[in-house]
């Protein structure tokens, strides 16, 4: 039994608002949206984070990124979107199953600076 929330979503043990699914990927809306449109693309196989990815994951990572503009179009983000991959505690990662955030709707504010 996995304790990983996203693995449970992949296995259908926890419901999600699904946007897209294929044999390797799942995309679903974030439960606490940080923008008018906010969803995540995850691999179905468990990988803790981008730091744990190996050369064998190259195609999978490419596939995740290539889905981003396609699903952004589908969810109404014709004007553009932001992609975020939080990696590790220092990167603000809270769920340790690799995921790409896609955020958009309106015009997002610039990234905060340390100034
Ligand atoms: P992180 O901070 O790890 O990059 O992002 C994890 C994201 O997962 C957060 O934005 C959080 O709102 C979202 N999240 C956590 N638990 C669930 C859940 O059970 N369902 C969905 N749809 N999103 C979740
Ligand atoms: Zn997992």
Short mmCIF file of C-alpha atoms and ligand atoms in Angstrom, two decimals:
data_model
loop_
_atom_site.label_atom_id
_atom_site.label_comp_id
_atom_site.label_asym_id
_atom_site.label_seq_id
_atom_site.Cartn_x
_atom_site.Cartn_y
_atom_site.Cartn_z
CA UNK A 1 0.00 0.00 0.00
CA UNK A 2 1.39 3.39 -1.03
CA UNK A 3 1.09 6.43 1.19
CA UNK A 4 1.68 8.78 -1.75
CA UNK A 5 -1.38 10.97 -2.43
CA UNK A 6 -0.71 11.21 -6.14
CA UNK A 7 -0.19 7.44 -6.48
CA UNK A 8 -3.58 7.05 -4.78
CA UNK A 9 -5.08 9.45 -7.32
CA UNK A 10 -3.48 7.44 -10.16
CA UNK A 11 -4.95 4.26 -8.69
CA UNK A 12 -8.40 5.85 -8.31
CA UNK A 13 -8.36 5.59 -4.50
CA UNK A 14 -8.67 9.38 -4.20
CA UNK A 15 -10.92 11.25 -6.66
CA UNK A 16 -9.64 14.04 -8.87
CA UNK A 17 -10.95 16.42 -11.50
CA UNK A 18 -9.23 14.71 -14.41
CA UNK A 19 -8.21 16.66 -17.51
CA UNK A 20 -6.16 14.08 -19.39
CA UNK A 21 -4.93 10.52 -19.08
CA UNK A 22 -2.83 8.16 -21.16
CA UNK A 23 -0.76 5.08 -20.37
CA UNK A 24 2.01 7.11 -18.72
CA UNK A 25 0.52 10.45 -17.63
CA UNK A 26 -2.38 11.92 -15.69
CA UNK A 27 -3.43 15.59 -15.52
CA UNK A 28 -5.91 16.95 -12.99
CA UNK A 29 -6.94 20.22 -11.37
CA UNK A 30 -5.15 21.33 -8.21
CA UNK A 31 -7.39 21.07 -5.15
CA UNK A 32 -6.17 24.50 -3.95
CA UNK A 33 -5.83 26.56 -7.13
CA UNK A 34 -3.23 29.34 -7.05
CA UNK A 35 -4.57 30.90 -10.27
CA UNK A 36 -7.92 30.95 -12.13
CA UNK A 37 -6.76 27.79 -13.94
CA UNK A 38 -4.34 25.53 -12.09
CA UNK A 39 -3.72 21.91 -12.92
CA UNK A 40 -0.91 19.41 -12.68
CA UNK A 41 0.61 16.87 -15.04
CA UNK A 42 2.09 13.86 -13.29
CA UNK A 43 3.71 10.61 -14.41
CA UNK A 44 1.71 7.53 -13.41
CA UNK A 45 4.89 5.89 -12.19
CA UNK A 46 6.11 7.17 -8.84
CA UNK A 47 9.18 9.40 -8.95
CA UNK A 48 9.84 11.51 -5.85
CA UNK A 49 10.95 14.65 -7.65
CA UNK A 50 12.86 16.05 -10.62
CA UNK A 51 16.06 15.39 -8.66
CA UNK A 52 15.35 11.66 -8.69
CA UNK A 53 14.83 11.48 -12.45
CA UNK A 54 17.32 9.41 -14.42
CA UNK A 55 18.39 9.29 -18.06
CA UNK A 56 15.71 6.64 -18.61
CA UNK A 57 13.08 9.28 -17.69
CA UNK A 58 14.09 11.67 -20.47
CA UNK A 59 11.25 10.71 -22.80
CA UNK A 60 8.71 10.80 -19.97
CA UNK A 61 9.80 14.32 -18.94
CA UNK A 62 9.58 15.47 -22.55
CA UNK A 63 6.13 13.96 -22.84
CA UNK A 64 4.96 15.81 -19.70
CA UNK A 65 6.20 19.15 -21.01
CA UNK A 66 4.74 18.62 -24.48
CA UNK A 67 1.33 18.00 -22.93
CA UNK A 68 1.44 21.37 -21.15
CA UNK A 69 0.58 23.65 -24.12
CA UNK A 70 -1.91 21.14 -25.46
CA UNK A 71 -3.83 20.95 -22.17
CA UNK A 72 -3.43 24.71 -21.63
CA UNK A 73 -5.25 25.28 -24.95
CA UNK A 74 -7.92 22.84 -23.88
CA UNK A 75 -8.48 24.62 -20.55
CA UNK A 76 -8.79 28.09 -22.07
CA UNK A 77 -5.25 29.38 -21.59
CA UNK A 78 -4.82 30.66 -25.15
CA UNK A 79 -2.98 33.76 -23.90
CA UNK A 80 -0.28 31.76 -22.16
CA UNK A 81 0.48 29.97 -18.95
CA UNK A 82 3.17 29.37 -16.34
CA UNK A 83 4.84 26.02 -15.69
CA UNK A 84 6.33 25.31 -12.27
CA UNK A 85 8.15 22.26 -10.95
CA UNK A 86 8.87 22.59 -7.23
CA UNK A 87 11.79 20.34 -6.35
CA UNK A 88 12.70 19.32 -2.81
CA UNK A 89 11.91 21.09 0.44
CA UNK A 90 14.05 24.04 -0.61
CA UNK A 91 11.97 24.38 -3.76
CA UNK A 92 8.72 24.38 -1.82
CA UNK A 93 7.72 20.85 -2.83
CA UNK A 94 5.00 19.43 -0.60
CA UNK A 95 3.87 16.35 -2.48
CA UNK A 96 6.82 14.11 -3.24
CA UNK A 97 5.52 12.65 -6.49
CA UNK A 98 6.90 14.53 -9.50
CA UNK A 99 4.42 17.03 -10.98
CA UNK A 100 4.39 19.99 -13.32
CA UNK A 101 2.05 22.80 -12.29
CA UNK A 102 0.30 24.70 -15.09
CA UNK A 103 -1.11 28.04 -14.00
CA UNK A 104 -2.92 30.71 -15.95
CA UNK A 105 -6.00 32.81 -16.53
CA UNK A 106 -5.81 36.57 -16.83
CA UNK A 107 -2.25 37.86 -16.62
CA UNK A 108 -0.14 36.32 -13.89
CA UNK A 109 2.02 38.63 -11.76
CA UNK A 110 5.79 38.53 -12.33
CA UNK A 111 7.79 36.15 -10.16
CA UNK A 112 8.74 37.77 -6.86
CA UNK A 113 12.24 39.09 -6.53
CA UNK A 114 14.36 39.38 -3.38
CA UNK A 115 14.69 43.14 -3.84
P1 LIG B 1 3.91 21.12 -4.51
O1 LIG B 1 3.91 22.16 -3.44
O2 LIG B 1 4.36 19.78 -4.02
O3 LIG B 1 4.62 21.55 -5.77
O4 LIG B 1 2.40 21.01 -4.98
C1 LIG B 1 1.51 20.07 -4.50
C2 LIG B 1 0.14 20.52 -4.96
O5 LIG B 1 -0.75 19.42 -4.79
C3 LIG B 1 -0.42 21.68 -4.13
O6 LIG B 1 -0.68 22.77 -5.01
C4 LIG B 1 -1.71 21.11 -3.54
O7 LIG B 1 -2.78 22.04 -3.53
C5 LIG B 1 -2.00 19.92 -4.43
N1 LIG B 1 -2.69 18.82 -3.78
C6 LIG B 1 -2.38 18.25 -2.57
N2 LIG B 1 -3.22 17.25 -2.29
C7 LIG B 1 -4.08 17.16 -3.34
C8 LIG B 1 -5.18 16.30 -3.62
O8 LIG B 1 -5.53 15.40 -2.87
N3 LIG B 1 -5.82 16.51 -4.81
C9 LIG B 1 -5.45 17.49 -5.68
N4 LIG B 1 -6.16 17.61 -6.81
N5 LIG B 1 -4.43 18.32 -5.44
C10 LIG B 1 -3.74 18.16 -4.28
ZN1 LIG B 2 3.49 8.59 -5.92
#
